[in-house]
XYZ file of C-alpha atoms in Angstrom:
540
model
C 0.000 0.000 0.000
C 1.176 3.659 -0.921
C 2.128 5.790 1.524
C 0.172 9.101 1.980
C 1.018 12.148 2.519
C -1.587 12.076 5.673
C -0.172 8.859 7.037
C 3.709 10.899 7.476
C 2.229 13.835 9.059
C 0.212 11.205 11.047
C 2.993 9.512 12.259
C 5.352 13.047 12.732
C 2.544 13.961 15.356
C 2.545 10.441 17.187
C 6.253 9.558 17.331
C 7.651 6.975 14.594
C 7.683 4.566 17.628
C 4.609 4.761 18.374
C 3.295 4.911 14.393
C 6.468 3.909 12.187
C 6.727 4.944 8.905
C 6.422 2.139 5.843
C 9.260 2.074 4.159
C 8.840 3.957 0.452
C 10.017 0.782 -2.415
C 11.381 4.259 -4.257
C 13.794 4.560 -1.575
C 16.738 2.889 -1.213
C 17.057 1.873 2.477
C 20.691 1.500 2.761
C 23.212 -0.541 4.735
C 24.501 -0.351 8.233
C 23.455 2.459 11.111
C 22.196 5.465 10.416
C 20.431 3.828 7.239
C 16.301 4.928 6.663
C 16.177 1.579 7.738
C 17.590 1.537 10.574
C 16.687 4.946 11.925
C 12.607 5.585 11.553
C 13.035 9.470 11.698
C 15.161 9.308 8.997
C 13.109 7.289 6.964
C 9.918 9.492 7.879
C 12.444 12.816 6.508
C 13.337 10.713 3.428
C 9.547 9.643 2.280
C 8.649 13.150 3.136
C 10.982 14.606 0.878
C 10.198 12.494 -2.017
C 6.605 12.920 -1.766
C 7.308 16.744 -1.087
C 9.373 16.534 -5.311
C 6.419 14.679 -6.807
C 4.209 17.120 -5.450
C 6.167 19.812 -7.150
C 6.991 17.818 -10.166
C 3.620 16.794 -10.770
C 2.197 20.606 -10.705
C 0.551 21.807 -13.687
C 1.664 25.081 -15.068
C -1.628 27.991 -14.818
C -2.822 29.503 -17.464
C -1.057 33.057 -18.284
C -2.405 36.078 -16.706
C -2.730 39.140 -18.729
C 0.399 41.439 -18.521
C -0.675 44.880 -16.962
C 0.245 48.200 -19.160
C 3.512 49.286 -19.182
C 4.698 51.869 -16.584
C 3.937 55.491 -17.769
C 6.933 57.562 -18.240
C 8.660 59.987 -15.938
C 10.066 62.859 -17.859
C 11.635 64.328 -14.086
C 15.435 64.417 -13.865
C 16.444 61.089 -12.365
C 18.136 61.764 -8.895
C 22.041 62.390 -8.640
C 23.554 59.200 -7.599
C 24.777 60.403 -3.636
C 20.832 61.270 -3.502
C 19.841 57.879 -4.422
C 21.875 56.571 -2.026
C 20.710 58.507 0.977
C 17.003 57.795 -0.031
C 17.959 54.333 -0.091
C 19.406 54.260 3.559
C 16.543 56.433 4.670
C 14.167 54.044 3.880
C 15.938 51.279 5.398
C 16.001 52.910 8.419
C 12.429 53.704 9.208
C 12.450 49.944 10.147
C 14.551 49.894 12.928
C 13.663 49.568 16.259
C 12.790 52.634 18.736
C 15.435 52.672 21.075
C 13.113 52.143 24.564
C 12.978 54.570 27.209
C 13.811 58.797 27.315
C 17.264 58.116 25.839
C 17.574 58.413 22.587
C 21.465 57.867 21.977
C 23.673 60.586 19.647
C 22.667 58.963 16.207
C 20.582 60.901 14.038
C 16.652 60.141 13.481
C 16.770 59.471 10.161
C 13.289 58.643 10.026
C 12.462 62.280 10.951
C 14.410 63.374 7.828
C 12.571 61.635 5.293
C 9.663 64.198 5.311
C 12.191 66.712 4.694
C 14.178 64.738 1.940
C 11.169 64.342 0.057
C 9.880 67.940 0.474
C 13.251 69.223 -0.746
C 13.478 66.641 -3.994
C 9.622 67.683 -5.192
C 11.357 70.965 -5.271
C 13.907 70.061 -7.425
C 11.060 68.087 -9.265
C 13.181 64.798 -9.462
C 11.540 61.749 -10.790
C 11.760 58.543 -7.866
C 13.879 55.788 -8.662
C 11.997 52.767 -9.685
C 13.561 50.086 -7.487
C 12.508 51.991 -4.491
C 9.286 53.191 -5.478
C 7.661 49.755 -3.148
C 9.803 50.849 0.005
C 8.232 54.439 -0.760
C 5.110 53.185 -0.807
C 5.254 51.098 1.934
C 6.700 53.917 4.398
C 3.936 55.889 3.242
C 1.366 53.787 4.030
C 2.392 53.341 7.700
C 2.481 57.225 8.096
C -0.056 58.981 6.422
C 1.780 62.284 7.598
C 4.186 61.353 4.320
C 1.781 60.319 1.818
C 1.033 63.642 -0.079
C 4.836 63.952 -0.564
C 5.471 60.426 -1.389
C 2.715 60.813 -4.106
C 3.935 63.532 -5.447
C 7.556 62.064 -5.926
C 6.750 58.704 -6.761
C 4.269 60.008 -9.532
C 2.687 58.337 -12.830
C 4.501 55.681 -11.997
C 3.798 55.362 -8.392
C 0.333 55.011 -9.147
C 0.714 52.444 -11.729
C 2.485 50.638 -8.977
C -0.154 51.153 -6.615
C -2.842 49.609 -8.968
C -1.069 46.199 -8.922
C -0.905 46.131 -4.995
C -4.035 46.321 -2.384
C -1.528 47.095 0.620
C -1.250 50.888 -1.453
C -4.672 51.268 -2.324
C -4.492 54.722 -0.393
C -2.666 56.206 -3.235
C -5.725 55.823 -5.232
C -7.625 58.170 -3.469
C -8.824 61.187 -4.949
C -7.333 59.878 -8.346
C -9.275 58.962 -11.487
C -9.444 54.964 -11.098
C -5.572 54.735 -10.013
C -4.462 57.203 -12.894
C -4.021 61.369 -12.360
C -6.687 63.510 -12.571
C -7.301 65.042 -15.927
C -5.986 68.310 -17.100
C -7.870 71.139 -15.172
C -8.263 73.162 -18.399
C -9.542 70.146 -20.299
C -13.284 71.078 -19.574
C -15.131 67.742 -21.031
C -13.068 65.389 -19.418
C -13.525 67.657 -16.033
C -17.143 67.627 -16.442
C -17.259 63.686 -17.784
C -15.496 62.630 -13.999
C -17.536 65.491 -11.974
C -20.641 63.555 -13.635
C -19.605 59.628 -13.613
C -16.943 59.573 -10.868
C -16.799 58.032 -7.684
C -17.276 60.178 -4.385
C -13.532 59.984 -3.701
C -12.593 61.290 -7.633
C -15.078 64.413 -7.626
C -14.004 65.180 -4.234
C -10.029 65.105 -5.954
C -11.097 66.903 -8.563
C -12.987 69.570 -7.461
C -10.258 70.781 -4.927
C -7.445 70.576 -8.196
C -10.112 72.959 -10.240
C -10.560 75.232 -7.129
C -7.124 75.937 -7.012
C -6.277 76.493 -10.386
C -9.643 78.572 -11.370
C -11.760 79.188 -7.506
C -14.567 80.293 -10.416
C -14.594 77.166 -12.972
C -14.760 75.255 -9.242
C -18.093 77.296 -7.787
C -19.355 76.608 -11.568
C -19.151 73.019 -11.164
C -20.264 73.027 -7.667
C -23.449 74.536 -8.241
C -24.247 71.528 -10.728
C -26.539 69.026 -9.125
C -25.862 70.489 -5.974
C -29.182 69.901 -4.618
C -29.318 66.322 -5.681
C -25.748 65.685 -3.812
C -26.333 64.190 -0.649
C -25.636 65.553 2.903
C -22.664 64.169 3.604
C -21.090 64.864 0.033
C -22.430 68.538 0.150
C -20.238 68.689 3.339
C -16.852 67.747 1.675
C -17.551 70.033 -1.430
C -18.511 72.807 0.250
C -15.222 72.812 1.868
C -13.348 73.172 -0.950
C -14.113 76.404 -0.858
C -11.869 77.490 1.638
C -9.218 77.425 -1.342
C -9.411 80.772 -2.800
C -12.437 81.868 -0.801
C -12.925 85.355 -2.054
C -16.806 87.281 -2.598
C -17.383 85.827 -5.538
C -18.447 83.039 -3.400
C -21.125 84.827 -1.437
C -24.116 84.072 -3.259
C -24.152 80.727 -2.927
C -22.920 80.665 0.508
C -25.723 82.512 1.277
C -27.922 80.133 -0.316
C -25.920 77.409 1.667
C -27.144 78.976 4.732
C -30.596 77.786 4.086
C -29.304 74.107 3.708
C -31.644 71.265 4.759
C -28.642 69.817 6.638
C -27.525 71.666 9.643
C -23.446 70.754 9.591
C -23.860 72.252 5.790
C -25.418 75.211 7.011
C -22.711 75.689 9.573
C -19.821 75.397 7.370
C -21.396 77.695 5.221
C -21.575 80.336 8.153
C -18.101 79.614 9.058
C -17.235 80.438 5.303
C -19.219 83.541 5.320
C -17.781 85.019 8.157
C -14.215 84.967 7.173
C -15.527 87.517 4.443
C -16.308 90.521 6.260
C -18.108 92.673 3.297
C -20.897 90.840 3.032
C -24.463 91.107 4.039
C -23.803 88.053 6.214
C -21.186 90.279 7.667
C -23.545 93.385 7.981
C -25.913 90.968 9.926
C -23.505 89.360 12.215
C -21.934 92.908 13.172
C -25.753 94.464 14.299
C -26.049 91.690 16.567
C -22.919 91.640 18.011
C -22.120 94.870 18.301
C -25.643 95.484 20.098
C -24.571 93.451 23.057
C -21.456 95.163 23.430
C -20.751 98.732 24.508
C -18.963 101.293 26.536
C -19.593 101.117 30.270
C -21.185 104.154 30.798
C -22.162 103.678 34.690
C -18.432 104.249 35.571
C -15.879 106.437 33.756
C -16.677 104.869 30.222
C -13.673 103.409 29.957
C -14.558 100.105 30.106
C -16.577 97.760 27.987
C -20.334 96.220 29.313
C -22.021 93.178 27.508
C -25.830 92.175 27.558
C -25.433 89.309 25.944
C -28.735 87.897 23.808
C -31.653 86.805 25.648
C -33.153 84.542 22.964
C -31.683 82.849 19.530
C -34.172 83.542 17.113
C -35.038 81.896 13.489
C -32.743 84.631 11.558
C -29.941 83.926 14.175
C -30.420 80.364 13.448
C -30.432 80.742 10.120
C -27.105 82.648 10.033
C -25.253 79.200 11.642
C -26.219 80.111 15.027
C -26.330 77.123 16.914
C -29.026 77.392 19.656
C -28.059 74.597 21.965
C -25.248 74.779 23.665
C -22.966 72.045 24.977
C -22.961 70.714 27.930
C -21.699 72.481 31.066
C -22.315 75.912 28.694
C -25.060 78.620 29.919
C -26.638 79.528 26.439
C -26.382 83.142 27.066
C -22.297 83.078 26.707
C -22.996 80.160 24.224
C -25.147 82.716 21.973
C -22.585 85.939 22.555
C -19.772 84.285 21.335
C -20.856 82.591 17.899
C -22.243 86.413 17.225
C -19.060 88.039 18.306
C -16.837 85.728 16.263
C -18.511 85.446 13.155
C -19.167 89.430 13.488
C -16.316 91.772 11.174
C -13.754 92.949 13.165
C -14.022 96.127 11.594
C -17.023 96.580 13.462
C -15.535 97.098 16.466
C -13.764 100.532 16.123
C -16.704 102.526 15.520
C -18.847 100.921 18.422
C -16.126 101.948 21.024
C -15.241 104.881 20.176
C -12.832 104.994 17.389
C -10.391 102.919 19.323
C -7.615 100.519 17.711
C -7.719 97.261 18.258
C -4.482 97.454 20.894
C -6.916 100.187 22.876
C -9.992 98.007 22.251
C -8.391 94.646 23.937
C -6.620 96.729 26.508
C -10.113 97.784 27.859
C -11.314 96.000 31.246
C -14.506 94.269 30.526
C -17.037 94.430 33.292
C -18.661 91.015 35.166
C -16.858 88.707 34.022
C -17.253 88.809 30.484
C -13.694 89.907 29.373
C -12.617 85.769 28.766
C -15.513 84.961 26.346
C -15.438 88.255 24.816
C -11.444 88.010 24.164
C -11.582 84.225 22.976
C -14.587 84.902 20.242
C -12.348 87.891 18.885
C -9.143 85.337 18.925
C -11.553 83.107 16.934
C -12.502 86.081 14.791
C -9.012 87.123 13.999
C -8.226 83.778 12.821
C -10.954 83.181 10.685
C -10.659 86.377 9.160
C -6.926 86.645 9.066
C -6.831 89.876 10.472
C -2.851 90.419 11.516
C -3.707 94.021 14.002
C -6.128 91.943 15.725
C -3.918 89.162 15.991
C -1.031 91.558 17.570
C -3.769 92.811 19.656
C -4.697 89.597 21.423
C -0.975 87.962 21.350
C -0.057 91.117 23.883
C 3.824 91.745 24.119
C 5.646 88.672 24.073
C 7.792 89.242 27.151
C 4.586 89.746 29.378
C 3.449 86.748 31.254
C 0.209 85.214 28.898
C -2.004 85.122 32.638
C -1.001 88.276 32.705
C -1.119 89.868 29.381
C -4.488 92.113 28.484
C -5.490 89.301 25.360
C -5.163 85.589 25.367
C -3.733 82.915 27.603
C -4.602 79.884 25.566
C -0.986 79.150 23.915
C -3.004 76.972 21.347
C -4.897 80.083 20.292
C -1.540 82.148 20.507
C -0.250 79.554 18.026
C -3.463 80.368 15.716
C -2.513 83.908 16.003
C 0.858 83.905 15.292
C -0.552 82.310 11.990
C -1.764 85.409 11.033
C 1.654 87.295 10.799
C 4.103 87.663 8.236
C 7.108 84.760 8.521
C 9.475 87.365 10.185
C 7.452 88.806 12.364
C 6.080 85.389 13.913
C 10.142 84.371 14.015
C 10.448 87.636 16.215
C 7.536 86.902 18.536
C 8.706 83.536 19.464
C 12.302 84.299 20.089
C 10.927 87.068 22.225
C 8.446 85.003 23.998
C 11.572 81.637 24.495
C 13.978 84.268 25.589
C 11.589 85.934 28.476
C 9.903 82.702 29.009
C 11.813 79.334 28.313
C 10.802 76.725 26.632
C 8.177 75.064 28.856
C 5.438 76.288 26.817
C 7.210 77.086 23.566
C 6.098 73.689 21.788
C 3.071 75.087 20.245
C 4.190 78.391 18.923
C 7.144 76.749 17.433
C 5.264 75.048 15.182
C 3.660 77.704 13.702
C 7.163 79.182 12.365
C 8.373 78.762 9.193
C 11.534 76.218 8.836
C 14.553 76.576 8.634
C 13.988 78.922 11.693
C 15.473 82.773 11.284
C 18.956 83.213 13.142
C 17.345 84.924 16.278
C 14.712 82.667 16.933
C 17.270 79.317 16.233
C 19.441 81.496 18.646
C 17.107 82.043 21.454
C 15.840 78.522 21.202
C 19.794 76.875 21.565
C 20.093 79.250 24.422
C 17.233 78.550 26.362
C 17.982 74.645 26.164
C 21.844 75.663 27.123
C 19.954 77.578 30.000
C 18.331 74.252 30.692
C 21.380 71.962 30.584
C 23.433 74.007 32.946
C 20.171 74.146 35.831
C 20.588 70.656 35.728
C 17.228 68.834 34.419
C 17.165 65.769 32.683
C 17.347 66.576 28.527
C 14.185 64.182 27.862
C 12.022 67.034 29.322
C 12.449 69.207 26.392
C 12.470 66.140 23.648
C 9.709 68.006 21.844
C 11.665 71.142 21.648
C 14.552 69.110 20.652
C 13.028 67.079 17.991
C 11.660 70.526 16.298
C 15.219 71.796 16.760
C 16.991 68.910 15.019
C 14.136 69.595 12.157
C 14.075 73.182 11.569
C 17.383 74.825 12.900
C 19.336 75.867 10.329
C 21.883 73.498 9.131
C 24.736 75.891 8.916
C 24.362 76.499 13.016
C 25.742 72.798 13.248
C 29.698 74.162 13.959
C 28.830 76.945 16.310
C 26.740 74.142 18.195
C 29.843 71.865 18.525
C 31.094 73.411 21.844
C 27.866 71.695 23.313
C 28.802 68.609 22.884
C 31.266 68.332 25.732
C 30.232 67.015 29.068
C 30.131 69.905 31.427
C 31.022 68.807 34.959
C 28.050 68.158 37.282
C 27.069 71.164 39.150
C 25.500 70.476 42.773
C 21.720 69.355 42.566
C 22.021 68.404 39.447
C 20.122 65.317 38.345
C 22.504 62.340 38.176
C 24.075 61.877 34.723
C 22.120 64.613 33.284
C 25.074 66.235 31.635
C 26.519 63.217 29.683
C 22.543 62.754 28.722
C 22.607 66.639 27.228
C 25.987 65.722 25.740
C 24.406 63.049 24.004
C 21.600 64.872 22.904
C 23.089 67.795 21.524
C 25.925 65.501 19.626
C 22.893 64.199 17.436
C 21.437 67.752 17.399
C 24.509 68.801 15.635
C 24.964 65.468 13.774
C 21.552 65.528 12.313
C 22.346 69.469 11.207
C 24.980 68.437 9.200
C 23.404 65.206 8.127
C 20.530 68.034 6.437
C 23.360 69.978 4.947
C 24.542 66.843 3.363
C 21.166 65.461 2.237
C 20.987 69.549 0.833
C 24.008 69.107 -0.863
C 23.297 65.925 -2.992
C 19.726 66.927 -3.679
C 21.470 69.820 -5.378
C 23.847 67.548 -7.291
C 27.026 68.913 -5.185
C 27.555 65.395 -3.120
């Protein structure tokens, strides 16, 4: 009787003592010790491994599959060679393994430079190299934060790629069935996807048109728009925040009549970050009618009645009438109406005041937080850079104790508002009064690499740091940033903090050798950028 392939893995599980193994008449068994057949395990290996070849041998071929299109061509540069290289080792490191605990060693995150390789190649518009377009891929599927630069490097040909592997199906999103989106000027095949494409495609496609033609975008909006459903309605309409100008008024202002309320809402949002508009005009005659000069004292204050009731026409301007819980609706009410209200508004109302005089004002019973925070939000949405200087205060003043905001997030929103080298200033003036302890926000905001004063201020305060003794690991964040957006030139003037300082008394134990470390891969990873830098500019 033939063996089976059942019967070995039968007797594997039992034991070949308890279940031996009939000897295959294909095998040849072999004199003297050691033989299959004198050793059963052996014999068991041996029959395995010849049923294990017929299985193979006796396979029958499948029938062809059909050969996908070729690749599309890439008519980018192809990278410089040292380039190539470093994108190769950057992606090969993204692998390895955290290193556990605060201590992060003196080797350079490469992982953290990837985001900035990639930005720096779209700039020089290089086409990706094909062998690594599946390690691209792959990295940018386990961090979404790189995928709109991946996509934009690996290309044509990245999305070809993408088509033949489920694992990258994220790339396809927002594209025409895997491909690119047509031509923005080629108006049939723009209107043939806005009218036969999938949710994911028009949503693609109507952002692309937006921001090469905000117009040709509110054109094709209005198509259908009644038919879309709720959700979908949603996601268009917010394409409009590309290029938002008064030209889309008019049908934001039919938006506000919406049947669904999260539409209506965005649409209010929209309208309010245009001041001259009758939306605008409406918002400020509420707003401004709860909000005067004090006139029992010395009038030089501010007194608010906020509204007693949120009528239909409020409603119907995106005022939401319940408020959340823990919220009276009073204070709820006010502040929608004060932040969707023009900021222009205000001068006139208190008496010709600037916006510095107007936040400086002490606001009677309590209302001065709400008031303040619904003109941050104002200033924001409206982009309004003297308002924003109003409410940030003076950077060297305490934020408790400054006359606008506290909230560092909404400081960060602020600082938004101001031109590059004026944010820069801020900061460094706000790291040098205050330290670093709540610098993390507003440092994002700034643009990288970071201007000489504010790098400057920032390597000082975490000198300042190092020498009272703490343990590096409490300013990681600040460190991280630093190793991102300092300029890479800084990286020899930063040398002489590499040393080991002796241990001054109190000091945490081992706290300078852990500053040593981490300022030896602050100034490695500088000069690792410069490097990078230099190939990507075909000088490596």
């Amino acid at each position: 009787m033939t063996t089976t392939w059942e019967d070995l893995v039968t007797s594997a599980l039992l034991g070949t003592d308890r279940r031996p193994t009939p000897p295959d008449p294909h095998l040849d068994p072999g004199p003297g010790p050691g033989s299959p057949a004198q050793d059963p395990p052996a014999a068991l290996l041996d029959t395995a491994a010849l049923h294990t070849l017929r299985r193979r041998a006796g396979l029958t071929p499948a029938a062809a599959g059909e050969l996908p299109p070729p690749a599309p061509e890439d008519s980018r540069p192809p990278l410089p060679a040292p380039a190539r290289h470093r994108l190769a080792l950057l992606l090969a490191d993204r692998a390895a393994p955290a290193q556990s605990g605060g201590r992060r060693g003196s080797a350079p995150d490469l992982t953290e430079l990837l985001p900035q390789w990639l930005a720096t190649a779209n700039r020089h518009r290089f086409q990706a190299p094909a062998a690594l377009l599946p390690a691209l891929l792959d990295a940018a599927r386990a961090r979404t934060d790189l995928r709109p630069q991946t996509l934009e490097f690996a290309g044509s040909r990245g999305l070809w790629l993408a088509r033949l592997n489920p694992e990258w199906k994220y790339a396809l999103r927002g594209t025409a069935g895997g491909a690119a989106l047509p031509d923005v000027q080629d108006a049939e095949a723009v209107r043939t996807l806005w009218e036969e494409g999938l949710f994911a495609e028009r949503v693609g496609l109507l952002g692309a048109v937006r921001a090469a033609d905000p117009a040709a975008a509110l054109a094709l909006l209005t198509t259908g728009w009644a038919t879309e459903r709720a959700e979908d309605r949603l996601m268009f309409l917010d394409s409009l925040r590309i290029g938002l100008s008064g030209k889309d008024e008019e049908f934001l202002e039919q938006a506000l009549s919406d049947r669904s309320r999260n539409v209506r809402a965005v649409a209010a949002e929209l309208l309010s970050a245009l001041p001259a508009t009758a939306f605008g005009a409406r918002m400020a005659g509420r707003a401004t009618s709860c909000v005067g000069l004090d006139r029992t004292g010395d009038g030089g204050g501010i007194a608010v009645e906020a509204p007693h009731e949120c009528d239909a026409a409020m409603q119907r301007d995106g005022v939401v009438a319940k408020p959340p819980a823990g919220r009276g609706e009073r204070s709820w009410w006010f502040g929608q109406l004060v932040e969707s209200a023009p900021l222009g508004a205000w001068s006139a109302r208190l008496g010709g005041r600037t916006a510095r005089e107007i936040v400086r004002l002490p606001v009677a019973d309590g209302w001065g937080e709400e008031l303040h925070a619904a003109w941050c939000r104002a200033a924001i949405r409206q982009g309004d850079s003297d308002w924003a200087r109003a409410l940030l205060g003076a950077p060297s003043v305490p934020p408790e104790a400054g006359t606008g905001t506290a909230s560092l997030a909404e400081r960060a929103k602020l600082l938004a508002t101001l031109p590059d080298g004026e944010r820069a200033d801020w900061v460094a003036e706000f790291i040098s009064a205050h330290g670093l302890s709540e610098a993390f926000q507003v440092l994002g905001v700034c643009v990288v690499p970071w201007s000489g004063p504010l790098g400057r201020a920032v390597v000082d305060a975490l000198d300042i740091a190092r020498d009272a003794g703490s343990y590096p690991w409490s300013f990681s964040g600040v460190m991280g940033l630093a190793e991102r957006c300092l300029d890479p030139g800084e990286a020899d003037r930063l040398e002489i903090l590499t040393t080991t300082p002796d241990e001054a008394e109190g000091a945490s134990p081992g706290a300078g050798g852990y500053w040593s470390e981490a300022f030896q891969r602050l100034v490695g990873t500088l000069r690792l950028r410069a490097a990078m830098a230099r190939e990507l500019n075909g000088e490596g």
